Tab-separated table of C-alpha atoms and ligand atoms in Angstrom:
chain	number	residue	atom	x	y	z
C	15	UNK	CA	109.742	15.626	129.150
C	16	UNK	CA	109.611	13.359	132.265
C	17	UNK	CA	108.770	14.512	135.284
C	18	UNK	CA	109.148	14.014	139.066
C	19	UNK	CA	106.341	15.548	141.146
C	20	UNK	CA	107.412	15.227	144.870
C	21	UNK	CA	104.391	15.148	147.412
C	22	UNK	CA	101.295	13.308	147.966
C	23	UNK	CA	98.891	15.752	149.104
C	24	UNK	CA	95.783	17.718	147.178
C	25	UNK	CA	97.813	20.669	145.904
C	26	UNK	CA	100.051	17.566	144.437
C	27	UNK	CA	97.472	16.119	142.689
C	28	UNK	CA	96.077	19.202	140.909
C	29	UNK	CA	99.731	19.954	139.697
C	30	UNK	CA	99.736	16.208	137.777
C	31	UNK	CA	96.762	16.793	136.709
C	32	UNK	CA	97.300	20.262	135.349
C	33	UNK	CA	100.500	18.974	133.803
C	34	UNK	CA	99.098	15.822	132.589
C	35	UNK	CA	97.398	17.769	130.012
C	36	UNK	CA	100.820	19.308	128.630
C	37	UNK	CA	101.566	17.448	125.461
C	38	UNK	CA	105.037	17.652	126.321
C	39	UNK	CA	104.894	15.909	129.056
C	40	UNK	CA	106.488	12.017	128.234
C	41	UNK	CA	106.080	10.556	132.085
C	42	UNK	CA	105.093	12.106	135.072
C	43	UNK	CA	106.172	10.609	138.240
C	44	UNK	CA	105.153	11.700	141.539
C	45	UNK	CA	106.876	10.467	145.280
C	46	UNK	CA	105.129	9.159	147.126
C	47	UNK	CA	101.540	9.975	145.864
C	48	UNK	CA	98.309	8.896	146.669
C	49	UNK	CA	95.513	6.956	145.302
C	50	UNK	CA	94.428	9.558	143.279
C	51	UNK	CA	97.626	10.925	142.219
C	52	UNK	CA	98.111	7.248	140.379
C	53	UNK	CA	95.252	8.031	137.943
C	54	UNK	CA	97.368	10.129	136.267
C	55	UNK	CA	101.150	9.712	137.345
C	56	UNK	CA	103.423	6.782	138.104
C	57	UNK	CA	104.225	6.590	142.276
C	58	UNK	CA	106.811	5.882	143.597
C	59	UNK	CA	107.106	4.449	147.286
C	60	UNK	CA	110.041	6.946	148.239
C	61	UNK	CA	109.175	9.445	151.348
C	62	UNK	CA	109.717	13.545	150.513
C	63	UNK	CA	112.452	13.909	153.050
C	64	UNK	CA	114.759	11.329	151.557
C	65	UNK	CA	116.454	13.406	149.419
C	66	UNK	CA	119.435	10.860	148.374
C	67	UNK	CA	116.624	7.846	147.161
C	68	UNK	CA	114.606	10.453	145.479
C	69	UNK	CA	117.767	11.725	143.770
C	70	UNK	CA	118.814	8.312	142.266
C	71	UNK	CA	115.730	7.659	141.489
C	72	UNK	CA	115.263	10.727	139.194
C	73	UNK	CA	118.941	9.791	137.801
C	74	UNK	CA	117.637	6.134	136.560
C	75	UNK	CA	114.699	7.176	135.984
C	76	UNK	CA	116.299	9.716	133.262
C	77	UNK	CA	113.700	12.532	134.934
C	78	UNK	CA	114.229	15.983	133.071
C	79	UNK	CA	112.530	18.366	135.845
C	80	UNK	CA	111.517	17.802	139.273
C	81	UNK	CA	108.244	19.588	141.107
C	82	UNK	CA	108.725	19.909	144.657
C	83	UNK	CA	105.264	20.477	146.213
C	84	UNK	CA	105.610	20.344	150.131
C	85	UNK	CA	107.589	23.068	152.291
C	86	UNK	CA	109.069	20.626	154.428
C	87	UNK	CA	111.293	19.377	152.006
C	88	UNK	CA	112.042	22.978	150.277
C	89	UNK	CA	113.339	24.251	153.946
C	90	UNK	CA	115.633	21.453	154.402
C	91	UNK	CA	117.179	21.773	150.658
C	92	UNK	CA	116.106	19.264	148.408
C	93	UNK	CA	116.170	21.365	145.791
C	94	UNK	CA	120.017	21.798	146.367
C	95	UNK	CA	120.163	18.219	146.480
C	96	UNK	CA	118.549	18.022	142.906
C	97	UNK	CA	120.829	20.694	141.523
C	98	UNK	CA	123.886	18.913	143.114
C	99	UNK	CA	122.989	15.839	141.217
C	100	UNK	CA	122.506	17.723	137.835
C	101	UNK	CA	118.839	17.782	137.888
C	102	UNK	CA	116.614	20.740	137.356
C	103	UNK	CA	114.484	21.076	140.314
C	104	UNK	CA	111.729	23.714	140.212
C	105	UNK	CA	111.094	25.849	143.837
C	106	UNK	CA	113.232	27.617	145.896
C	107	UNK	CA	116.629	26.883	147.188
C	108	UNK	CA	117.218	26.689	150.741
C	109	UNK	CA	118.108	29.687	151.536
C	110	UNK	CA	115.281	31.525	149.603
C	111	UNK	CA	112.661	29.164	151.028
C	112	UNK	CA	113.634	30.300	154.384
C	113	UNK	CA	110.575	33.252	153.893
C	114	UNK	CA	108.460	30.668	154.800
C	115	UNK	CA	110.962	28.042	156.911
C	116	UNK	CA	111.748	30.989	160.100
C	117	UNK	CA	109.212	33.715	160.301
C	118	UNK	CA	111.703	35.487	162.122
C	119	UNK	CA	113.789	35.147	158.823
C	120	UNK	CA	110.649	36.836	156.845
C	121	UNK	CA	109.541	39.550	159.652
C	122	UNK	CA	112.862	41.589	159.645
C	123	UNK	CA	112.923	40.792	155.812
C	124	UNK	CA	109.910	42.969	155.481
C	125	UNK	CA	111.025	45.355	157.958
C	126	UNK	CA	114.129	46.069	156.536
C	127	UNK	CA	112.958	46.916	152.951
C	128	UNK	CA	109.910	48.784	154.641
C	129	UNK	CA	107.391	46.213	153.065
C	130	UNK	CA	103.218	46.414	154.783
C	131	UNK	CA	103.044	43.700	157.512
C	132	UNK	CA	101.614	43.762	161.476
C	133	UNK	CA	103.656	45.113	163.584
C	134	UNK	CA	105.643	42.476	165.666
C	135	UNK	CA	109.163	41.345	168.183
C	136	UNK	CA	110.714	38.450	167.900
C	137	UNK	CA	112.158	36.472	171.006
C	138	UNK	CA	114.093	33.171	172.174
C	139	UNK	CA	114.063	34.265	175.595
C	140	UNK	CA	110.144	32.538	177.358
C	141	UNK	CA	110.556	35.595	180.204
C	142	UNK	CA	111.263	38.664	177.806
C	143	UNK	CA	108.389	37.499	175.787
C	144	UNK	CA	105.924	36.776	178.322
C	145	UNK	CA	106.765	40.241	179.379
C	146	UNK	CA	106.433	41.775	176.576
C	147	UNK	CA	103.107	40.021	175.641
C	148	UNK	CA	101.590	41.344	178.837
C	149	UNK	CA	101.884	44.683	177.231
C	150	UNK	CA	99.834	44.310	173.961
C	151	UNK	CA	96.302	44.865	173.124
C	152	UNK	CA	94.114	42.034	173.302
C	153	UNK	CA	93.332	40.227	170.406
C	154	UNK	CA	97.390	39.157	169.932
C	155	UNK	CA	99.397	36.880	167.790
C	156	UNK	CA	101.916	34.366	169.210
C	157	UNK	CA	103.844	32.543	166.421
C	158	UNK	CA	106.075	29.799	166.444
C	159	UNK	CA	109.369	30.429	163.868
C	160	UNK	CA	109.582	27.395	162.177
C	161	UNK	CA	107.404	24.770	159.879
C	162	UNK	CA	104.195	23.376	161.993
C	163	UNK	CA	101.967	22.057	159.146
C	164	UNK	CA	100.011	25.219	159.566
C	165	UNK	CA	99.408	25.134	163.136
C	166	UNK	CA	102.117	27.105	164.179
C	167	UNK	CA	99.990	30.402	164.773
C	168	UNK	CA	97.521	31.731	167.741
C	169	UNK	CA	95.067	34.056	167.674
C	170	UNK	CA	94.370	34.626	170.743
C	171	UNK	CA	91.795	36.828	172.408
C	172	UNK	CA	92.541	36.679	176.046
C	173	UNK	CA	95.871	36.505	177.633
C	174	UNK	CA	95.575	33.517	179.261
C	175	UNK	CA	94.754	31.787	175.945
C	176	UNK	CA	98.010	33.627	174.910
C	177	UNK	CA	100.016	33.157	177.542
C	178	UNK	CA	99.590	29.496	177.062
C	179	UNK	CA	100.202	29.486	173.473
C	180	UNK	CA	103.808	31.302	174.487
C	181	UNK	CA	104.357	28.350	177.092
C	182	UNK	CA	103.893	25.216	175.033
C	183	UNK	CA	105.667	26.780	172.048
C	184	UNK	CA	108.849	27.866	174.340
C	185	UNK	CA	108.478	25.747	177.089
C	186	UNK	CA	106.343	22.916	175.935
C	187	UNK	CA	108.154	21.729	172.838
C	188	UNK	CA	104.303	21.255	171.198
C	189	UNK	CA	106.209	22.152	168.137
C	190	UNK	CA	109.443	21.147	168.457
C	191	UNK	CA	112.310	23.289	167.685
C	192	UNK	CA	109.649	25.102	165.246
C	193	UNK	CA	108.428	27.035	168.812
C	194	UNK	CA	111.861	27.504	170.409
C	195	UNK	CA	112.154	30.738	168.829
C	196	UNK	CA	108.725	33.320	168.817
C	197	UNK	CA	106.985	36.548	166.849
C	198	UNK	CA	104.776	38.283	168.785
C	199	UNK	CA	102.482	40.272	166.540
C	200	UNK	CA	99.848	42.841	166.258
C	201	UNK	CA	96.003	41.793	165.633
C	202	UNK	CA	94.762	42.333	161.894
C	203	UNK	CA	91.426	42.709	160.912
C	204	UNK	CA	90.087	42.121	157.548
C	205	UNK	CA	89.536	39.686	154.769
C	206	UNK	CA	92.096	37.649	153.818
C	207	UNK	CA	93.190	37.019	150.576
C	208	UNK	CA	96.007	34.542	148.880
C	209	UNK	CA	97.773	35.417	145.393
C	210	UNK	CA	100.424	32.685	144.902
C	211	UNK	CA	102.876	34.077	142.189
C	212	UNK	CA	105.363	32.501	139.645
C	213	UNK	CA	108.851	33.978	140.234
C	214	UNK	CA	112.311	33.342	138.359
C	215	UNK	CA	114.577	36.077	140.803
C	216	UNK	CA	113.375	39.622	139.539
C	217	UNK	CA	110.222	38.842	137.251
C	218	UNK	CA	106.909	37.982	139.526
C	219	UNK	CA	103.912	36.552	137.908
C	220	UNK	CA	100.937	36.554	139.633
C	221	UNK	CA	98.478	33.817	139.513
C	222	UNK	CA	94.334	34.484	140.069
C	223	UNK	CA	93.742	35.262	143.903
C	224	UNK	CA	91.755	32.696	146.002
C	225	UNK	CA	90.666	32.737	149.650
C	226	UNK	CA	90.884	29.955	152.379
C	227	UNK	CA	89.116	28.312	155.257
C	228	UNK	CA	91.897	27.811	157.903
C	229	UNK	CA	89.673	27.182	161.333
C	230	UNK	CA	87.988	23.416	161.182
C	231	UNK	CA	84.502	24.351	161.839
C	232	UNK	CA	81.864	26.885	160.205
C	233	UNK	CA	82.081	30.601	161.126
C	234	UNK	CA	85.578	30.451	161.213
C	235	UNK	CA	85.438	28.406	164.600
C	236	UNK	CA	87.791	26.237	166.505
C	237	UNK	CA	91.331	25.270	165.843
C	238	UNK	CA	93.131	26.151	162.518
C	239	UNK	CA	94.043	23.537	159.566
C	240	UNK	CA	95.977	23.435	156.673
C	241	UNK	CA	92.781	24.678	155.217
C	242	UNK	CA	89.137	23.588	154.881
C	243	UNK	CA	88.235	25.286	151.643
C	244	UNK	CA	88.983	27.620	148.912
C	245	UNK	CA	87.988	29.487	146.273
C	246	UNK	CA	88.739	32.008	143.067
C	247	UNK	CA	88.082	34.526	141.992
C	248	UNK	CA	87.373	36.573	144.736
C	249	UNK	CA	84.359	38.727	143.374
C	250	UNK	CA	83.715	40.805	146.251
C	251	UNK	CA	87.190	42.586	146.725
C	252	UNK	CA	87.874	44.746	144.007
C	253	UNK	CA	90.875	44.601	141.392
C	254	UNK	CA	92.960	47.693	142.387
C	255	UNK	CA	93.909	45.645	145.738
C	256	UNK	CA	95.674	42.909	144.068
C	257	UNK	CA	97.486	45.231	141.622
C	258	UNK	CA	98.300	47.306	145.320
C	259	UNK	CA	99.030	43.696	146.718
C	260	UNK	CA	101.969	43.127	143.767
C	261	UNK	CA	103.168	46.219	143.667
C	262	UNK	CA	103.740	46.728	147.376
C	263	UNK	CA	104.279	43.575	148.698
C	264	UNK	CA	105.205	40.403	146.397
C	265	UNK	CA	107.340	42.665	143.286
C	266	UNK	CA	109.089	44.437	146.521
C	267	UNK	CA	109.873	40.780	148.591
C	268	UNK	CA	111.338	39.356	145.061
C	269	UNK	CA	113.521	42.059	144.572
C	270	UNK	CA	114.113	42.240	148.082
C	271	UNK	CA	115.308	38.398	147.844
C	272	UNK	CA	117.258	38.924	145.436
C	273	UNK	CA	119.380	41.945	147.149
C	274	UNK	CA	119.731	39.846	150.207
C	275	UNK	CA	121.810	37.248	147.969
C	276	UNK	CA	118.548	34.759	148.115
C	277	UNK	CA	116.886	34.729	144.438
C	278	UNK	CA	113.581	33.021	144.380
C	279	UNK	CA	112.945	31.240	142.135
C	280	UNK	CA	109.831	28.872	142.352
C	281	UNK	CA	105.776	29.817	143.781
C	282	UNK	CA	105.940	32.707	146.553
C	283	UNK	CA	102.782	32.400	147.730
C	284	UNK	CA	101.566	35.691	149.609
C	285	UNK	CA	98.913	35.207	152.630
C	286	UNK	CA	97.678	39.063	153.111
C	287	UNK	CA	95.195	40.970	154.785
C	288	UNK	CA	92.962	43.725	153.152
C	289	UNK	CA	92.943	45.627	156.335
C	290	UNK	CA	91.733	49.284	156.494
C	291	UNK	CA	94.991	51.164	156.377
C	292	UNK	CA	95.531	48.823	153.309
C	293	UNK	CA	97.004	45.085	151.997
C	294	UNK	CA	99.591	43.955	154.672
C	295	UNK	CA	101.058	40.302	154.813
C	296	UNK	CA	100.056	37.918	156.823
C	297	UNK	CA	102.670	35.527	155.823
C	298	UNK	CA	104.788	34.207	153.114
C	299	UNK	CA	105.179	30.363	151.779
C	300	UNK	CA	107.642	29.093	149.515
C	301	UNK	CA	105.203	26.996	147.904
C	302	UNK	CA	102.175	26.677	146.106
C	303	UNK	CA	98.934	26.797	148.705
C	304	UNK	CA	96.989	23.863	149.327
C	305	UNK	CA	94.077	24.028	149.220
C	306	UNK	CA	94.859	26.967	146.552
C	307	UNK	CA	96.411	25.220	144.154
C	308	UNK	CA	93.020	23.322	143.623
C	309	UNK	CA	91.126	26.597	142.761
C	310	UNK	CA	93.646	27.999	140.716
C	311	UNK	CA	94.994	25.842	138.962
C	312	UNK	CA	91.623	24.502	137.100
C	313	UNK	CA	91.454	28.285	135.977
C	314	UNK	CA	95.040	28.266	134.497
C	315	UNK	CA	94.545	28.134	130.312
C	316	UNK	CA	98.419	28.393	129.804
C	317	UNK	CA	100.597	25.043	129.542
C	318	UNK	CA	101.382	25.534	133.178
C	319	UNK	CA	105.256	23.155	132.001
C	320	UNK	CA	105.850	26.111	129.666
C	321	UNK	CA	105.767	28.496	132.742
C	322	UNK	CA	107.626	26.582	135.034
C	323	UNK	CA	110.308	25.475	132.193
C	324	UNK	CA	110.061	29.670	131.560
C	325	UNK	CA	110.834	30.280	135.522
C	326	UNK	CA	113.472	27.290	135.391
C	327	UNK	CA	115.319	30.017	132.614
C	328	UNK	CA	114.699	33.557	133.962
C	329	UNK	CA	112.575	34.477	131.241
C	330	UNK	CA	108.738	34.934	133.091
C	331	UNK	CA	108.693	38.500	131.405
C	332	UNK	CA	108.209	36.652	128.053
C	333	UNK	CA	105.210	34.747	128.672
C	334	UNK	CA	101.743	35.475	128.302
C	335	UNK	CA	99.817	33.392	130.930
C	336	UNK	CA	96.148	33.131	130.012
C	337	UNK	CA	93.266	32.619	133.113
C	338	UNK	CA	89.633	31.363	132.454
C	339	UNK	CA	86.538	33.353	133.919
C	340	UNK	CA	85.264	30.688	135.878
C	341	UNK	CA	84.843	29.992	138.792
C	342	UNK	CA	86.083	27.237	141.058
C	343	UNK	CA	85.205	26.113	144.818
C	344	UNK	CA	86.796	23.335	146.540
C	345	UNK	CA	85.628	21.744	149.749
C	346	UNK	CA	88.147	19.673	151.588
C	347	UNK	CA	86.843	16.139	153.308
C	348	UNK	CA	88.436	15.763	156.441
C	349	UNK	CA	88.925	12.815	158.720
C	350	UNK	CA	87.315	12.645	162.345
C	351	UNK	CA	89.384	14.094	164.792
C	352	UNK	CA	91.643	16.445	162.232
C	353	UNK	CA	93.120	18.589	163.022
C	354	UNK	CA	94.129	17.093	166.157
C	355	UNK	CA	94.918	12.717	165.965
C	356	UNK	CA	93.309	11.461	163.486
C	357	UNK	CA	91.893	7.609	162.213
C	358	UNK	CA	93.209	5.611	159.090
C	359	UNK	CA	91.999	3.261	156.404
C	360	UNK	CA	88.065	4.158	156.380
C	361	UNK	CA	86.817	2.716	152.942
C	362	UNK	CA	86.040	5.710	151.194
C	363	UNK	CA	82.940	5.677	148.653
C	364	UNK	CA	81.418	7.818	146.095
C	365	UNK	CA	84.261	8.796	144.521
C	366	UNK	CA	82.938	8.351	140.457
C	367	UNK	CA	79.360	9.428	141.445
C	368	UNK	CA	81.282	12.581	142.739
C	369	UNK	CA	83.444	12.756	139.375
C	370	UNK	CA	80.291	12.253	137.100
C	371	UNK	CA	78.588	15.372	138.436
C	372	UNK	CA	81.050	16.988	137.186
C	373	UNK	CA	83.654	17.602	139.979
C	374	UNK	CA	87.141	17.485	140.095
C	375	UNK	CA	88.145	15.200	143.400
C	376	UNK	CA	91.646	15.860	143.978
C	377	UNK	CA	92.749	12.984	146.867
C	378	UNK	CA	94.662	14.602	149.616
C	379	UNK	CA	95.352	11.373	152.231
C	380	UNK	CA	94.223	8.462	150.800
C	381	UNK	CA	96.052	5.092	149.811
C	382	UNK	CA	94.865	2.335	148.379
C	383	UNK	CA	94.212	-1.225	150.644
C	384	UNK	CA	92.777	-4.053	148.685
C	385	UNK	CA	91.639	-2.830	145.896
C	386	UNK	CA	89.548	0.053	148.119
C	387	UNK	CA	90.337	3.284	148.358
C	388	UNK	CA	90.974	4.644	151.899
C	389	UNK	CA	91.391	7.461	154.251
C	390	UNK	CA	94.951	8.256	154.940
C	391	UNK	CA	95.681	11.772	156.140
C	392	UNK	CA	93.824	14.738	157.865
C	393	UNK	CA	92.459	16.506	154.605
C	394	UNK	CA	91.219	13.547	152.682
C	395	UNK	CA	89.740	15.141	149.505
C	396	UNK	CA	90.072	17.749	147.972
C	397	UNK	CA	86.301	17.916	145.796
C	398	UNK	CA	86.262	20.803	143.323
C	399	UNK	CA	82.962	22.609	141.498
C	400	UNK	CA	83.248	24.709	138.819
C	401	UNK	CA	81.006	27.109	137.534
C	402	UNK	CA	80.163	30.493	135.591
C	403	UNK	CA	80.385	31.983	138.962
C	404	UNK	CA	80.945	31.586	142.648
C	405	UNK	CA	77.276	30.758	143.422
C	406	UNK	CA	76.855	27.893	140.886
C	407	UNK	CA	80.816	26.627	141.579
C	408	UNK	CA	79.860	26.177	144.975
C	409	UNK	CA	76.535	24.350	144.576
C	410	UNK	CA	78.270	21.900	142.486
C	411	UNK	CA	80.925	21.589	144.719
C	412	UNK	CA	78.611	20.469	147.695
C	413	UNK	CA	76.699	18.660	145.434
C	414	UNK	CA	79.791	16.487	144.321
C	415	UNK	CA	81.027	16.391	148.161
C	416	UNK	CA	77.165	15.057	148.857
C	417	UNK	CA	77.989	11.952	147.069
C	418	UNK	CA	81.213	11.043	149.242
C	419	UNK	CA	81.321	9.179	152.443
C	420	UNK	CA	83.692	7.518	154.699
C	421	UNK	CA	83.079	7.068	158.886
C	422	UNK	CA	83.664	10.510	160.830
C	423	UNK	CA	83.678	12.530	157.499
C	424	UNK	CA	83.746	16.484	158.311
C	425	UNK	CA	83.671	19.234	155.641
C	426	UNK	CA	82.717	22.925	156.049
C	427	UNK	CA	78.934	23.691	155.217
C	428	UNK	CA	80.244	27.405	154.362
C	429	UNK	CA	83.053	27.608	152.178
C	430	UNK	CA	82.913	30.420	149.593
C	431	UNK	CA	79.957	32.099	151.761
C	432	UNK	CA	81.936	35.515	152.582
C	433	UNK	CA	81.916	35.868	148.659
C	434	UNK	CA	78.326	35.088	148.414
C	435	UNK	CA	77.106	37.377	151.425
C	436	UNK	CA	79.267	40.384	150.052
C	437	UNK	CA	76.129	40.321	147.405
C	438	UNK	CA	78.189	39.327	143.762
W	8	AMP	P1	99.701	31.829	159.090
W	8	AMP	O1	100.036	30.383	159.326
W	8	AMP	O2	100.790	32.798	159.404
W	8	AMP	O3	99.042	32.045	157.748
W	8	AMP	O4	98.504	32.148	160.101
W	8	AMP	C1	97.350	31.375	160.101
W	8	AMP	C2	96.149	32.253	160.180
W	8	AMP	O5	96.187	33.003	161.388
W	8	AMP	C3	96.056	33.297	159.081
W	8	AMP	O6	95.489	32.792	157.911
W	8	AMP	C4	95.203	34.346	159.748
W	8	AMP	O7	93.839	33.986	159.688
W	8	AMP	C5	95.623	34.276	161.186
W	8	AMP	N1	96.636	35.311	161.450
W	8	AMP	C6	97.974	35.193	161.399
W	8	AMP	N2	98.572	36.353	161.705
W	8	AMP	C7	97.598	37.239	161.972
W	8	AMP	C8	97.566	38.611	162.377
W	8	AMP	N3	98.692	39.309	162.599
W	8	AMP	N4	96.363	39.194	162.552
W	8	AMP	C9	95.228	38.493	162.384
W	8	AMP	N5	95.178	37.203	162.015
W	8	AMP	C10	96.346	36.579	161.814
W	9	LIG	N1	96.375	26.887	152.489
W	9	LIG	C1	97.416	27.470	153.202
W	9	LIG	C2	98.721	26.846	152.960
W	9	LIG	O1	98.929	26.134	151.986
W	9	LIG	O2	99.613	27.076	153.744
């Protein structure tokens, strides 16, 4: 088959990789791509939110199946746009990928069909919610409705820090139209945990949890990300909670989906909280994780085209999908100044010493200038150890990430250490 991946990120390049190794697979393409991605996929120079370029392109091209990585273009329908133009487009249509596109759109989803989440209000008026706000136990979450690359969300543990979260998402415009509209909700405590599921409308099939790093420095400090880190499994929280987190939450949100007139079809990917009156969500993405997919997706033993061809038909419930027992840790390389403004083109180096230790180094922002391969994005690399367990994934992982430079570089020191410290 030939394939169009669209993206250009890390989660993009561990999905050509993974389906580079599918002997089915004639051509993989991916739009736009990075550096890395074109080890092992054709680029093309077309941007993820032109929908009508990408769309003749897959027509010429004679693509069987497009990939869409990114949320962006999920919420604003590309995958309609694919299906308009007779291609098969795997991921959500618009209207289901509006669980993760408007917050609002997922809260009073989970309300309605009683499913675990904090408790919460929702408000386009800045005066009603800065009321309201004043009322709630301190720590409090102010969230923005729409799409904001992951920055959309504060914890915040004083009400001033609130109160000025409220004021440059309502009043500000720090996020666009993405803050116009708000959710005000209650303070969970407890580890988090991600399962990110295949779903084709009714059957959900859940891939092998994995935890992130969100906050840019160690300890969980300072301003959130798109994610620092990850890693799977997840030895230190025990079984029966992911079969609780499937049967409660994601198996009740598919169905619920597909009452509401929205099938999903595509990766739901379920952000939860193992919180002592049990798994609640923290959020849900329409997408596969990134820095997830990089953990998971090394662990996947199953022709990962043969599940996504099997979602494409509505027939998940006949597929056995098969996981390794390793272990995988990925540390992400991030650019000075991310997540805030960040610097471009810093000659990146290291790269094969990383690969011959053994690592997988899925590229994330880079491009290539000259021949040289450079920094182009927040998250630059994505470097991923693998290992019999957690302990020996991660040492490799750090040891790979040791042999990568480029001016500014930050990473996390302490990725995979909650696992660790729980004493597995
Ligand atoms: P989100 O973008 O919704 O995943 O939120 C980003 C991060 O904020 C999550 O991964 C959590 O660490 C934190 N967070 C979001 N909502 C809550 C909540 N209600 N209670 C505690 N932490 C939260
Ligand atoms: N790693 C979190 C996300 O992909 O949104």
């Amino acid at each position: 088959m030939r394939i169009l991946i669209i993206g250009g990120g890390g989660r993009e390049h561990a999905i050509a990789w993974s389906l580079a190794k599918s002997a089915k697979v004639e051509k993989l393409y991916c739009a736009p791509g990075n550096a890395g991605i074109a080890e092992v996929a054709e680029c093309v120079p077309i941007a993820v939110d032109k929908f009508a370029e990408l769309a003749d392109f897959a027509k010429e091209a004679a693509v069987d199946l497009v990939f869409v990585g990114p949320d962006d273009p999920l919420a604003a329908g590309i995958v309609d746009v694919f299906e308009a133009a007779g291609i098969p487009a795997f991921g959500p249509d618009k209207k289901a990928a509006e669980i993760e596109g408007s917050k609002i759109f997922m809260k009073n989803l989970l309300r309605k069909y009683n499913i675990p989440t904090a408790r919460y209000e929702c408000f386009t008026d800045f005066e009603q919610a800065l009321a309201y706000l004043r009322q709630q136990p301190l720590p409090v979450v102010v969230k923005a409705d729409g799409l904001a690359a992951g920055k959309g969300v504060t914890v915040a543990s004083t009400l001033e820090e609130a109160e000025e979260a409220l004021r440059g998402m309502m009043l500000g415009g720090v996020f666009g139209a993405s803050g116009s509209q708000v959710v005000i909700e209650e303070f969970m405590t407890g580890q988090e945990m991600s399962i990110l599921a295949f779903v084709d409308g009714e059957t959900v099939r859940a891939m092998v949890p994995a935890q992130d790093h969100k906050p840019i420095f160690d300890g969980d400090l300072g301003p959130n990300t798109g994610g620092m880190g990850t890693y799977s499994p997840l030895p230190h929280v025990d079984p029966s909670l992911v079969e609780e987190a499937l049967r409660t939450i994601i198996e009740p949100t598919a169905r619920a989906m597909v009452s509401e007139g929205r099938p999903f079809r595509g990766v739901l990917f379920a952000g939860l909280m193992l919180t002592p009156e049990g798994v609640k969500t923290v959020e849900f993405n329409a997408r596969m994780g990134d820095p997830e997919t990089q953990v998971v997706l090394p662990r996947l033993q199953t022709d990962l085209l043969d599940i996504v061809l099997a979602a494409m038909d509505g027939t998940l419930d006949g597929i056995e999908i098969s996981w390794s027992d390793e272990a995988a840790v990925c540390v992400i390389a991030a650019s000075e100044g991310y997540p805030g403004t960040y610097p471009k083109g810093r000659a990146i180096s290291g790269l094969e010493e990383a690969k011959a230790a053994g690592a997988l180094v899925f590229h994330a922002g880079t491009a290539l200038q000259d021949g040289e391969t450079v920094t182009s994005g927040g998250r630059v690399l994505g470097i991923v150890g693998r290992g019999r367990d957690i302990a020996e994934a991660r040492s490799r992982a750090y040891e790979a990430a040791a042999a990568v430079s480029f001016e500014g570089m930050q990473l996390r020191s302490d990725i995979a250490m909650k696992a660790l410290q729980a004493g597995k």
